[in-house]
CSV table of C-alpha atoms in Angstrom, one decimal:
chain,number,residue,atom,x,y,z
N,1,MET,CA,0.0,0.0,0.0
N,2,ASN,CA,1.5,3.3,-1.0
N,3,GLN,CA,1.4,6.6,0.9
N,4,SER,CA,-1.6,7.9,-0.9
N,5,ASP,CA,-3.5,4.7,-0.2
N,6,VAL,CA,-2.7,5.0,3.5
N,7,CYS,CA,-3.8,8.6,3.6
N,8,GLN,CA,-7.1,7.7,1.8
N,9,SER,CA,-7.7,4.8,4.2
N,10,GLN,CA,-7.2,7.1,7.2
N,11,LYS,CA,-9.6,9.7,5.7
N,12,ASP,CA,-12.2,6.9,5.1
N,13,GLN,CA,-11.9,5.8,8.7
N,14,LYS,CA,-12.3,9.4,9.9
N,15,ASN,CA,-15.3,9.9,7.7
N,16,ILE,CA,-17.0,6.8,9.1
N,17,THR,CA,-16.4,8.0,12.7
N,18,LEU,CA,-17.8,11.4,11.9
N,19,ILE,CA,-20.8,10.0,10.0
N,20,VAL,CA,-21.8,7.9,13.0
N,21,GLN,CA,-21.7,11.0,15.1
N,22,ALA,CA,-23.5,13.1,12.5
N,23,GLN,CA,-26.3,10.6,12.2
N,24,LYS,CA,-26.8,10.9,15.9
N,25,GLY,CA,-27.4,14.6,15.6
N,26,ASP,CA,-23.9,16.0,16.1
N,27,ASP,CA,-23.8,19.2,14.1
N,28,SER,CA,-20.1,19.8,14.8
N,29,ALA,CA,-19.4,16.4,13.2
N,30,LYS,CA,-21.3,17.5,10.1
N,31,ASP,CA,-19.2,20.7,9.9
N,32,THR,CA,-16.0,18.6,10.1
N,33,LEU,CA,-17.3,16.3,7.4
N,34,PHE,CA,-17.9,19.3,5.1
N,35,GLU,CA,-14.3,20.5,5.8
N,36,LEU,CA,-12.8,17.1,5.0
N,37,ASN,CA,-14.9,16.6,1.9
N,38,THR,CA,-15.1,20.0,0.3
N,39,GLY,CA,-12.6,18.9,-2.4
N,40,LEU,CA,-14.8,15.9,-3.2
N,41,ILE,CA,-17.9,18.1,-3.6
N,42,TRP,CA,-16.0,20.5,-5.8
N,43,SER,CA,-14.6,17.7,-7.9
N,44,VAL,CA,-18.2,16.7,-8.8
N,45,VAL,CA,-19.4,20.4,-9.3
N,46,ARG,CA,-16.6,21.1,-11.8
N,47,LYS,CA,-18.1,18.4,-14.0
N,48,PHE,CA,-20.9,20.8,-14.7
N,49,VAL,CA,-18.8,23.8,-15.7
N,50,ASN,CA,-20.4,26.1,-18.4
N,51,ARG,CA,-23.9,25.1,-17.6
N,52,GLY,CA,-25.2,28.6,-17.2
N,53,TYR,CA,-24.9,28.8,-13.5
N,54,GLU,CA,-22.2,30.0,-11.1
N,55,LEU,CA,-20.1,27.1,-9.7
N,56,GLU,CA,-20.7,28.5,-6.2
N,57,ASP,CA,-24.4,28.0,-6.7
N,58,LEU,CA,-23.9,24.5,-8.0
N,59,PHE,CA,-21.6,23.9,-5.0
N,60,GLN,CA,-24.5,24.8,-2.7
N,61,ILE,CA,-26.7,22.3,-4.5
N,62,GLY,CA,-23.9,19.7,-4.3
N,63,CYS,CA,-23.7,20.2,-0.5
N,64,ILE,CA,-27.4,19.2,-0.2
N,65,GLY,CA,-26.6,16.0,-2.0
N,66,PHE,CA,-23.6,15.5,0.3
N,67,LEU,CA,-25.8,15.9,3.4
N,68,LYS,CA,-28.2,13.3,2.0
N,69,ALA,CA,-25.3,10.9,1.5
N,70,VAL,CA,-24.2,11.5,5.2
N,71,GLU,CA,-27.7,10.8,6.4
N,72,LYS,CA,-28.3,7.7,4.3
N,73,PHE,CA,-24.9,6.1,4.3
N,74,ASP,CA,-24.8,2.7,6.1
N,75,THR,CA,-21.5,2.5,8.0
N,76,SER,CA,-21.9,-1.3,8.4
N,77,TYR,CA,-20.9,-2.0,4.8
N,78,ASN,CA,-17.3,-2.2,3.8
N,79,VAL,CA,-17.6,0.5,1.1
N,80,CYS,CA,-15.7,3.8,0.7
N,81,PHE,CA,-18.0,6.7,1.6
N,82,SER,CA,-16.9,8.8,-1.4
N,83,THR,CA,-18.1,6.0,-3.7
N,84,TYR,CA,-21.5,6.4,-2.2
N,85,ALA,CA,-21.4,10.2,-1.9
N,86,VAL,CA,-20.4,11.1,-5.5
N,87,PRO,CA,-23.6,9.9,-7.2
N,88,MET,CA,-25.7,11.5,-4.5
N,89,ILE,CA,-24.0,14.8,-5.0
N,90,MET,CA,-24.2,14.4,-8.8
N,91,GLY,CA,-27.8,13.4,-8.7
N,92,GLU,CA,-28.8,16.5,-6.7
N,93,ILE,CA,-27.1,18.8,-9.2
N,94,ARG,CA,-28.6,16.8,-12.2
N,95,ARG,CA,-32.1,17.3,-10.8
N,96,PHE,CA,-31.5,21.0,-10.4
N,97,LEU,CA,-30.2,21.3,-13.9
N,98,ARG,CA,-32.9,19.0,-15.4
N,99,ASP,CA,-35.6,21.5,-14.5
N,100,ASP,CA,-33.9,23.9,-17.1
N,101,GLY,CA,-33.2,21.1,-19.6
N,102,ILE,CA,-29.5,22.0,-19.8
N,103,ILE,CA,-27.7,18.8,-18.8
N,104,ARG,CA,-24.7,18.1,-21.0
N,105,VAL,CA,-21.9,15.5,-20.5
N,106,SER,CA,-18.3,16.8,-20.7
N,107,ARG,CA,-15.8,15.4,-23.1
N,108,SER,CA,-13.6,14.0,-20.3
N,109,VAL,CA,-16.5,12.2,-18.8
N,110,LYS,CA,-17.4,10.7,-22.2
N,111,GLU,CA,-13.8,9.5,-22.6
N,112,ALA,CA,-13.8,8.0,-19.2
N,113,TYR,CA,-17.1,6.2,-20.0
N,114,SER,CA,-15.6,4.7,-23.2
N,115,LYS,CA,-12.7,3.3,-21.1
N,116,ILE,CA,-15.1,1.9,-18.6
N,117,ARG,CA,-17.3,0.2,-21.2
N,118,ALA,CA,-14.2,-1.4,-22.8
N,119,ALA,CA,-12.9,-2.5,-19.4
N,120,ARG,CA,-16.2,-4.0,-18.4
N,121,GLU,CA,-16.5,-6.1,-21.5
N,122,ILE,CA,-12.9,-7.4,-21.1
N,123,LEU,CA,-13.3,-8.2,-17.4
N,124,LEU,CA,-16.7,-9.8,-18.0
N,125,LYS,CA,-15.2,-12.1,-20.6
N,126,GLN,CA,-12.2,-12.9,-18.4
N,127,ASN,CA,-14.0,-13.5,-15.1
N,128,GLY,CA,-17.5,-14.6,-16.3
N,129,GLU,CA,-19.2,-12.1,-14.0
N,130,GLU,CA,-19.9,-8.4,-13.8
N,131,PRO,CA,-16.8,-6.5,-12.5
N,132,THR,CA,-17.0,-4.3,-9.4
N,133,ILE,CA,-16.1,-0.6,-9.3
N,134,SER,CA,-12.8,-1.4,-7.8
N,135,GLU,CA,-11.9,-3.9,-10.5
N,136,ILE,CA,-12.7,-1.4,-13.2
N,137,ALA,CA,-10.7,1.2,-11.4
N,138,LYS,CA,-7.6,-1.0,-11.3
N,139,PHE,CA,-8.0,-2.0,-14.9
N,140,THR,CA,-8.5,1.6,-16.3
N,141,GLY,CA,-6.4,3.6,-13.8
N,142,LEU,CA,-9.4,5.8,-13.1
N,143,LYS,CA,-10.5,6.6,-9.5
N,144,ASP,CA,-13.6,5.0,-8.1
N,145,GLU,CA,-15.3,8.4,-8.0
N,146,GLU,CA,-14.5,9.1,-11.7
N,147,ILE,CA,-16.0,5.8,-12.6
N,148,VAL,CA,-19.2,6.5,-10.7
N,149,VAL,CA,-19.5,10.0,-12.2
N,150,ALA,CA,-19.1,8.6,-15.7
N,151,MET,CA,-21.6,5.8,-15.2
N,152,GLU,CA,-24.2,8.2,-13.7
N,153,ALA,CA,-23.7,10.8,-16.4
N,154,ASN,CA,-23.9,8.4,-19.3
N,155,ALA,CA,-26.7,6.2,-17.9
N,156,PHE,CA,-24.4,3.1,-17.8
N,157,PRO,CA,-26.1,-0.1,-18.9
N,158,GLU,CA,-28.5,-1.5,-16.4
N,159,SER,CA,-26.7,-4.9,-16.4
N,160,LEU,CA,-23.8,-3.6,-14.3
N,161,TYR,CA,-26.2,-2.7,-11.5
N,162,THR,CA,-28.7,-5.6,-12.0
N,163,ASP,CA,-29.8,-7.2,-8.7
N,164,ASN,CA,-30.2,-10.9,-8.9
N,165,SER,CA,-33.5,-11.0,-7.1
N,166,ASP,CA,-34.9,-13.6,-9.5
N,167,ASN,CA,-32.0,-16.0,-8.6
N,168,ASP,CA,-30.9,-14.7,-5.3
N,169,LYS,CA,-33.8,-13.7,-3.0
N,170,SER,CA,-31.5,-12.5,-0.2
N,171,SER,CA,-29.7,-10.1,-2.5
N,172,GLY,CA,-33.0,-8.7,-3.7
N,173,GLN,CA,-34.2,-8.2,-0.2
N,174,LEU,CA,-31.0,-6.4,0.7
N,175,ILE,CA,-31.5,-4.0,-2.2
N,176,ASP,CA,-35.1,-3.4,-1.1
N,177,LYS,CA,-33.8,-2.6,2.3
N,178,LEU,CA,-31.4,-0.1,1.0
N,179,SER,CA,-33.8,1.6,-1.4
N,180,ASN,CA,-35.6,4.8,-0.6
N,181,ASP,CA,-38.9,5.7,-2.2
N,182,GLU,CA,-38.0,9.4,-2.4
N,183,ASP,CA,-35.3,9.0,-5.0
N,184,GLU,CA,-36.1,5.4,-6.1
N,185,GLU,CA,-34.3,5.4,-9.5
N,186,GLU,CA,-31.1,7.1,-8.2
N,187,GLU,CA,-31.1,5.0,-5.0
N,188,LYS,CA,-31.4,1.8,-7.0
N,189,ILE,CA,-28.2,2.6,-8.9
N,190,ILE,CA,-26.3,3.7,-5.9
N,191,ASN,CA,-27.4,0.7,-3.8
N,192,ASN,CA,-26.5,-1.8,-6.4
N,193,ILE,CA,-23.0,-0.3,-6.7
N,194,VAL,CA,-22.6,-0.7,-3.0
N,195,LEU,CA,-24.1,-4.2,-2.9
N,196,LYS,CA,-21.8,-5.4,-5.8
N,197,ASP,CA,-18.7,-4.3,-3.9
N,198,VAL,CA,-20.0,-5.6,-0.5
N,199,LEU,CA,-20.7,-9.1,-1.9
N,200,LYS,CA,-17.1,-9.2,-3.3
N,201,THR,CA,-15.8,-8.8,0.3
N,202,LEU,CA,-17.7,-11.8,1.7
N,203,SER,CA,-16.1,-15.1,2.5
N,204,ASN,CA,-17.2,-18.2,0.6
N,205,ARG,CA,-19.1,-19.4,3.7
N,206,ASP,CA,-21.0,-16.1,4.0
N,207,LYS,CA,-21.8,-16.2,0.3
N,208,LYS,CA,-23.3,-19.7,0.7
N,209,ILE,CA,-25.4,-18.5,3.6
N,210,ILE,CA,-26.8,-15.6,1.4
N,211,ASP,CA,-27.4,-18.0,-1.5
């Protein structure tokens, strides 16, 4: 593990600790989370440059999405918070822009999407199963957050997020548990991203129990 990985892991652990406190009503923990993750919010906001709005205004909208991510994130799953937060932030901004019909996908996001599609096809053929976000990141050299942004912006094929509720009743129930009626479509995508990576971390024994 290199130095950047160590730093990221430490930040993830600090995020989790603060999220637990914030979900219990600790406003100072929320403030600290904002300070730690301002760069993450801005990284998403900048994907929407030249949309006819000041970036500061979009940042405020992104902060709403970030707060929703803090409120809804389940700390019991072995998933990086930023992987969950990015599509929540992006979804909030997209809803805001959708009202004016001015959503456009940047060239860099389109290029990332092309890499992701190619990686997905190769990994699917190699492993015989849908790749996780982490596997695609390792193959393409992209960050997890960049992959999530590209998939969200380009309406990545449903197959990557498909729950196996027809064949795996427990998985389907887990997704239902994670879903929220308020933002059903967006939540389905996010929750399946989380579920896919969580299932990859289970031992063979635990997988058999779920099956």
